[in-house]
């Protein structure tokens, strides 16, 4: 009997997940859904050269960690407790930033992220802005660290 209950519950969970994913596919681009379900670059980076941390007006927070060599971003990772579109935007902005000179990385705007994601509905566009602002904050932290390594210790 307990096995039947468990398999009923498993089936219900599976059906609910499938329905959430179907709704997401109806609403968002394939790029957004793929990055939400398999978030590339998600996680904390130890020994980063710059960290950005921004909380958006919706209350979601994103952190971005950068590894930089000769002013070129060699690796970028992020963390967020935000929704699926925030997860997708963080994944995209870290991919776009990797390999770029910091001057070019500063040009990764909300619009650039939205384009790369294949767009977002109006009420989710701020997730791309949060990602862009967090990247800029991480670059600012890297530049402060470069000028004076102590500054970063005090700031974070
Ligand atoms: Fe708040 Fe996406 S819902 S940043």
PDB file of C-alpha atoms and ligand atoms in Angstrom:
ATOM      1  CA  UNK A   1       0.000   0.000   0.000  1.00  0.00           C
ATOM      2  CA  UNK A   2       2.807   2.401   0.969  1.00  0.00           C
ATOM      3  CA  UNK A   3       4.498   1.648  -2.371  1.00  0.00           C
ATOM      4  CA  UNK A   4       1.321   2.627  -4.261  1.00  0.00           C
ATOM      5  CA  UNK A   5       1.087   5.863  -2.249  1.00  0.00           C
ATOM      6  CA  UNK A   6       4.741   6.637  -3.013  1.00  0.00           C
ATOM      7  CA  UNK A   7       4.380   5.935  -6.722  1.00  0.00           C
ATOM      8  CA  UNK A   8       1.189   8.042  -6.853  1.00  0.00           C
ATOM      9  CA  UNK A   9       3.057  10.905  -5.212  1.00  0.00           C
ATOM     10  CA  UNK A  10       6.044  10.471  -7.579  1.00  0.00           C
ATOM     11  CA  UNK A  11       3.660  10.529 -10.537  1.00  0.00           C
ATOM     12  CA  UNK A  12       1.954  13.682  -9.246  1.00  0.00           C
ATOM     13  CA  UNK A  13       5.333  15.408  -8.776  1.00  0.00           C
ATOM     14  CA  UNK A  14       6.434  14.366 -12.280  1.00  0.00           C
ATOM     15  CA  UNK A  15       3.188  15.645 -13.814  1.00  0.00           C
ATOM     16  CA  UNK A  16       3.446  18.938 -11.938  1.00  0.00           C
ATOM     17  CA  UNK A  17       7.062  19.414 -13.067  1.00  0.00           C
ATOM     18  CA  UNK A  18       6.133  18.596 -16.669  1.00  0.00           C
ATOM     19  CA  UNK A  19       3.281  21.103 -16.537  1.00  0.00           C
ATOM     20  CA  UNK A  20       5.574  23.855 -15.115  1.00  0.00           C
ATOM     21  CA  UNK A  21       8.134  23.184 -17.873  1.00  0.00           C
ATOM     22  CA  UNK A  22       5.417  23.197 -20.543  1.00  0.00           C
ATOM     23  CA  UNK A  23       4.099  26.566 -19.260  1.00  0.00           C
ATOM     24  CA  UNK A  24       7.670  27.923 -19.279  1.00  0.00           C
ATOM     25  CA  UNK A  25       8.194  26.735 -22.884  1.00  0.00           C
ATOM     26  CA  UNK A  26       4.951  28.492 -23.879  1.00  0.00           C
ATOM     27  CA  UNK A  27       6.088  31.751 -22.256  1.00  0.00           C
ATOM     28  CA  UNK A  28       9.872  31.943 -22.682  1.00  0.00           C
ATOM     29  CA  UNK A  29      12.415  31.328 -25.448  1.00  0.00           C
ATOM     30  CA  UNK A  30      14.186  27.975 -25.691  1.00  0.00           C
ATOM     31  CA  UNK A  31      17.415  29.714 -24.609  1.00  0.00           C
ATOM     32  CA  UNK A  32      15.784  30.936 -21.390  1.00  0.00           C
ATOM     33  CA  UNK A  33      14.240  27.561 -20.547  1.00  0.00           C
ATOM     34  CA  UNK A  34      17.478  25.685 -21.253  1.00  0.00           C
ATOM     35  CA  UNK A  35      19.534  28.041 -19.081  1.00  0.00           C
ATOM     36  CA  UNK A  36      16.925  27.902 -16.316  1.00  0.00           C
ATOM     37  CA  UNK A  37      16.908  24.091 -16.305  1.00  0.00           C
ATOM     38  CA  UNK A  38      20.699  23.722 -16.810  1.00  0.00           C
ATOM     39  CA  UNK A  39      22.247  26.895 -15.417  1.00  0.00           C
ATOM     40  CA  UNK A  40      25.752  27.231 -16.808  1.00  0.00           C
ATOM     41  CA  UNK A  41      28.344  28.993 -14.547  1.00  0.00           C
ATOM     42  CA  UNK A  42      26.159  28.670 -11.433  1.00  0.00           C
ATOM     43  CA  UNK A  43      28.133  28.526  -8.188  1.00  0.00           C
ATOM     44  CA  UNK A  44      30.537  30.348  -5.949  1.00  0.00           C
ATOM     45  CA  UNK A  45      34.114  31.022  -7.055  1.00  0.00           C
ATOM     46  CA  UNK A  46      36.915  30.877  -4.535  1.00  0.00           C
ATOM     47  CA  UNK A  47      39.805  33.336  -4.973  1.00  0.00           C
ATOM     48  CA  UNK A  48      37.931  35.605  -7.354  1.00  0.00           C
ATOM     49  CA  UNK A  49      39.462  38.921  -8.421  1.00  0.00           C
ATOM     50  CA  UNK A  50      36.152  40.778  -8.226  1.00  0.00           C
ATOM     51  CA  UNK A  51      32.758  40.165  -6.654  1.00  0.00           C
ATOM     52  CA  UNK A  52      29.512  41.986  -7.384  1.00  0.00           C
ATOM     53  CA  UNK A  53      26.415  41.757  -5.236  1.00  0.00           C
ATOM     54  CA  UNK A  54      23.198  43.579  -6.134  1.00  0.00           C
ATOM     55  CA  UNK A  55      19.628  43.298  -4.873  1.00  0.00           C
ATOM     56  CA  UNK A  56      16.992  44.383  -7.380  1.00  0.00           C
ATOM     57  CA  UNK A  57      13.774  46.251  -6.559  1.00  0.00           C
ATOM     58  CA  UNK A  58      11.924  42.894  -6.509  1.00  0.00           C
ATOM     59  CA  UNK A  59      14.139  41.721  -3.619  1.00  0.00           C
ATOM     60  CA  UNK A  60      16.127  39.137  -5.614  1.00  0.00           C
ATOM     61  CA  UNK A  61      19.891  39.199  -5.135  1.00  0.00           C
ATOM     62  CA  UNK A  62      22.581  38.171  -7.595  1.00  0.00           C
ATOM     63  CA  UNK A  63      26.289  37.707  -6.967  1.00  0.00           C
ATOM     64  CA  UNK A  64      28.904  37.524  -9.736  1.00  0.00           C
ATOM     65  CA  UNK A  65      32.481  36.325  -9.263  1.00  0.00           C
ATOM     66  CA  UNK A  66      35.222  37.175 -11.763  1.00  0.00           C
ATOM     67  CA  UNK A  67      38.657  35.817 -12.490  1.00  0.00           C
ATOM     68  CA  UNK A  68      40.624  38.459 -14.417  1.00  0.00           C
ATOM     69  CA  UNK A  69      44.032  38.308 -16.096  1.00  0.00           C
ATOM     70  CA  UNK A  70      45.556  41.413 -17.730  1.00  0.00           C
ATOM     71  CA  UNK A  71      42.148  43.116 -17.619  1.00  0.00           C
ATOM     72  CA  UNK A  72      40.487  40.209 -19.464  1.00  0.00           C
ATOM     73  CA  UNK A  73      37.786  38.155 -17.761  1.00  0.00           C
ATOM     74  CA  UNK A  74      38.954  34.565 -17.926  1.00  0.00           C
ATOM     75  CA  UNK A  75      36.118  33.076 -15.905  1.00  0.00           C
ATOM     76  CA  UNK A  76      32.795  34.243 -14.460  1.00  0.00           C
ATOM     77  CA  UNK A  77      30.350  32.531 -12.134  1.00  0.00           C
ATOM     78  CA  UNK A  78      27.164  33.622 -10.392  1.00  0.00           C
ATOM     79  CA  UNK A  79      24.694  32.784  -7.688  1.00  0.00           C
ATOM     80  CA  UNK A  80      21.127  33.901  -7.119  1.00  0.00           C
ATOM     81  CA  UNK A  81      18.113  32.897  -5.117  1.00  0.00           C
ATOM     82  CA  UNK A  82      15.896  34.474  -7.779  1.00  0.00           C
ATOM     83  CA  UNK A  83      13.363  33.019 -10.195  1.00  0.00           C
ATOM     84  CA  UNK A  84      13.975  31.035 -13.409  1.00  0.00           C
ATOM     85  CA  UNK A  85      14.500  34.111 -15.574  1.00  0.00           C
ATOM     86  CA  UNK A  86      17.024  35.531 -13.093  1.00  0.00           C
ATOM     87  CA  UNK A  87      18.869  32.204 -13.225  1.00  0.00           C
ATOM     88  CA  UNK A  88      18.842  32.351 -17.044  1.00  0.00           C
ATOM     89  CA  UNK A  89      20.032  35.994 -17.080  1.00  0.00           C
ATOM     90  CA  UNK A  90      22.904  35.213 -14.670  1.00  0.00           C
ATOM     91  CA  UNK A  91      23.966  32.278 -16.784  1.00  0.00           C
ATOM     92  CA  UNK A  92      23.889  34.406 -19.943  1.00  0.00           C
ATOM     93  CA  UNK A  93      25.729  37.435 -18.547  1.00  0.00           C
ATOM     94  CA  UNK A  94      28.558  35.275 -17.174  1.00  0.00           C
ATOM     95  CA  UNK A  95      28.884  33.530 -20.550  1.00  0.00           C
ATOM     96  CA  UNK A  96      28.884  36.869 -22.404  1.00  0.00           C
ATOM     97  CA  UNK A  97      31.514  38.317 -20.040  1.00  0.00           C
ATOM     98  CA  UNK A  98      33.924  35.380 -20.229  1.00  0.00           C
ATOM     99  CA  UNK A  99      36.822  36.135 -22.581  1.00  0.00           C
ATOM    100  CA  UNK A 100      36.037  39.864 -22.787  1.00  0.00           C
ATOM    101  CA  UNK A 101      38.283  42.776 -21.947  1.00  0.00           C
ATOM    102  CA  UNK A 102      36.753  44.613 -18.956  1.00  0.00           C
ATOM    103  CA  UNK A 103      35.981  47.677 -21.119  1.00  0.00           C
ATOM    104  CA  UNK A 104      33.911  45.506 -23.462  1.00  0.00           C
ATOM    105  CA  UNK A 105      32.335  43.626 -20.554  1.00  0.00           C
ATOM    106  CA  UNK A 106      31.065  46.959 -19.191  1.00  0.00           C
ATOM    107  CA  UNK A 107      29.060  47.312 -22.419  1.00  0.00           C
ATOM    108  CA  UNK A 108      26.975  44.204 -21.609  1.00  0.00           C
ATOM    109  CA  UNK A 109      23.736  46.031 -20.994  1.00  0.00           C
ATOM    110  CA  UNK A 110      20.231  44.843 -20.172  1.00  0.00           C
ATOM    111  CA  UNK A 111      19.432  45.009 -23.915  1.00  0.00           C
ATOM    112  CA  UNK A 112      22.457  42.884 -24.867  1.00  0.00           C
ATOM    113  CA  UNK A 113      21.402  40.203 -22.366  1.00  0.00           C
ATOM    114  CA  UNK A 114      17.766  40.345 -23.504  1.00  0.00           C
ATOM    115  CA  UNK A 115      18.838  39.920 -27.146  1.00  0.00           C
ATOM    116  CA  UNK A 116      21.070  36.960 -26.297  1.00  0.00           C
ATOM    117  CA  UNK A 117      18.242  35.317 -24.345  1.00  0.00           C
ATOM    118  CA  UNK A 118      15.804  35.735 -27.236  1.00  0.00           C
ATOM    119  CA  UNK A 119      13.815  38.288 -25.227  1.00  0.00           C
ATOM    120  CA  UNK A 120      11.835  38.170 -21.981  1.00  0.00           C
ATOM    121  CA  UNK A 121       8.256  39.166 -21.186  1.00  0.00           C
ATOM    122  CA  UNK A 122       7.905  42.772 -19.965  1.00  0.00           C
ATOM    123  CA  UNK A 123       7.480  41.822 -16.315  1.00  0.00           C
ATOM    124  CA  UNK A 124      10.735  39.788 -16.389  1.00  0.00           C
ATOM    125  CA  UNK A 125      12.953  42.279 -18.223  1.00  0.00           C
ATOM    126  CA  UNK A 126      14.305  43.617 -14.928  1.00  0.00           C
ATOM    127  CA  UNK A 127      16.046  40.234 -14.377  1.00  0.00           C
ATOM    128  CA  UNK A 128      18.408  41.105 -17.268  1.00  0.00           C
ATOM    129  CA  UNK A 129      19.009  44.536 -15.698  1.00  0.00           C
ATOM    130  CA  UNK A 130      19.905  42.884 -12.387  1.00  0.00           C
ATOM    131  CA  UNK A 131      22.424  40.650 -14.223  1.00  0.00           C
ATOM    132  CA  UNK A 132      23.974  43.632 -16.061  1.00  0.00           C
ATOM    133  CA  UNK A 133      24.200  45.724 -12.875  1.00  0.00           C
ATOM    134  CA  UNK A 134      25.758  42.855 -10.913  1.00  0.00           C
ATOM    135  CA  UNK A 135      28.427  42.356 -13.589  1.00  0.00           C
ATOM    136  CA  UNK A 136      29.246  46.088 -13.450  1.00  0.00           C
ATOM    137  CA  UNK A 137      29.473  45.892  -9.662  1.00  0.00           C
ATOM    138  CA  UNK A 138      31.909  42.955  -9.926  1.00  0.00           C
ATOM    139  CA  UNK A 139      34.061  44.880 -12.433  1.00  0.00           C
ATOM    140  CA  UNK A 140      34.019  47.917 -10.118  1.00  0.00           C
ATOM    141  CA  UNK A 141      35.195  45.678  -7.294  1.00  0.00           C
ATOM    142  CA  UNK A 142      37.986  44.267  -9.491  1.00  0.00           C
ATOM    143  CA  UNK A 143      39.143  47.794 -10.403  1.00  0.00           C
ATOM    144  CA  UNK A 144      39.100  48.905  -6.758  1.00  0.00           C
ATOM    145  CA  UNK A 145      41.071  45.792  -5.818  1.00  0.00           C
ATOM    146  CA  UNK A 146      43.571  46.457  -8.587  1.00  0.00           C
ATOM    147  CA  UNK A 147      44.160  50.026  -7.356  1.00  0.00           C
ATOM    148  CA  UNK A 148      44.287  49.090  -3.700  1.00  0.00           C
ATOM    149  CA  UNK A 149      43.912  45.433  -2.605  1.00  0.00           C
ATOM    150  CA  UNK A 150      42.833  46.595   0.868  1.00  0.00           C
ATOM    151  CA  UNK A 151      39.802  48.411  -0.501  1.00  0.00           C
ATOM    152  CA  UNK A 152      38.151  45.186  -1.516  1.00  0.00           C
ATOM    153  CA  UNK A 153      38.696  43.596   1.855  1.00  0.00           C
ATOM    154  CA  UNK A 154      36.862  46.508   3.474  1.00  0.00           C
ATOM    155  CA  UNK A 155      34.098  46.561   0.905  1.00  0.00           C
ATOM    156  CA  UNK A 156      33.018  42.901   0.930  1.00  0.00           C
TER     157      UNK A 156
HETATM  158 FE1  LIG B   1      13.489  39.613  -9.484  1.00  0.00          FE
HETATM  159 FE2  LIG B   1      13.951  38.294 -11.680  1.00  0.00          FE
HETATM  160  S1  LIG B   1      12.115  38.325 -10.550  1.00  0.00           S
HETATM  161  S2  LIG B   1      15.271  39.675 -10.692  1.00  0.00           S
END
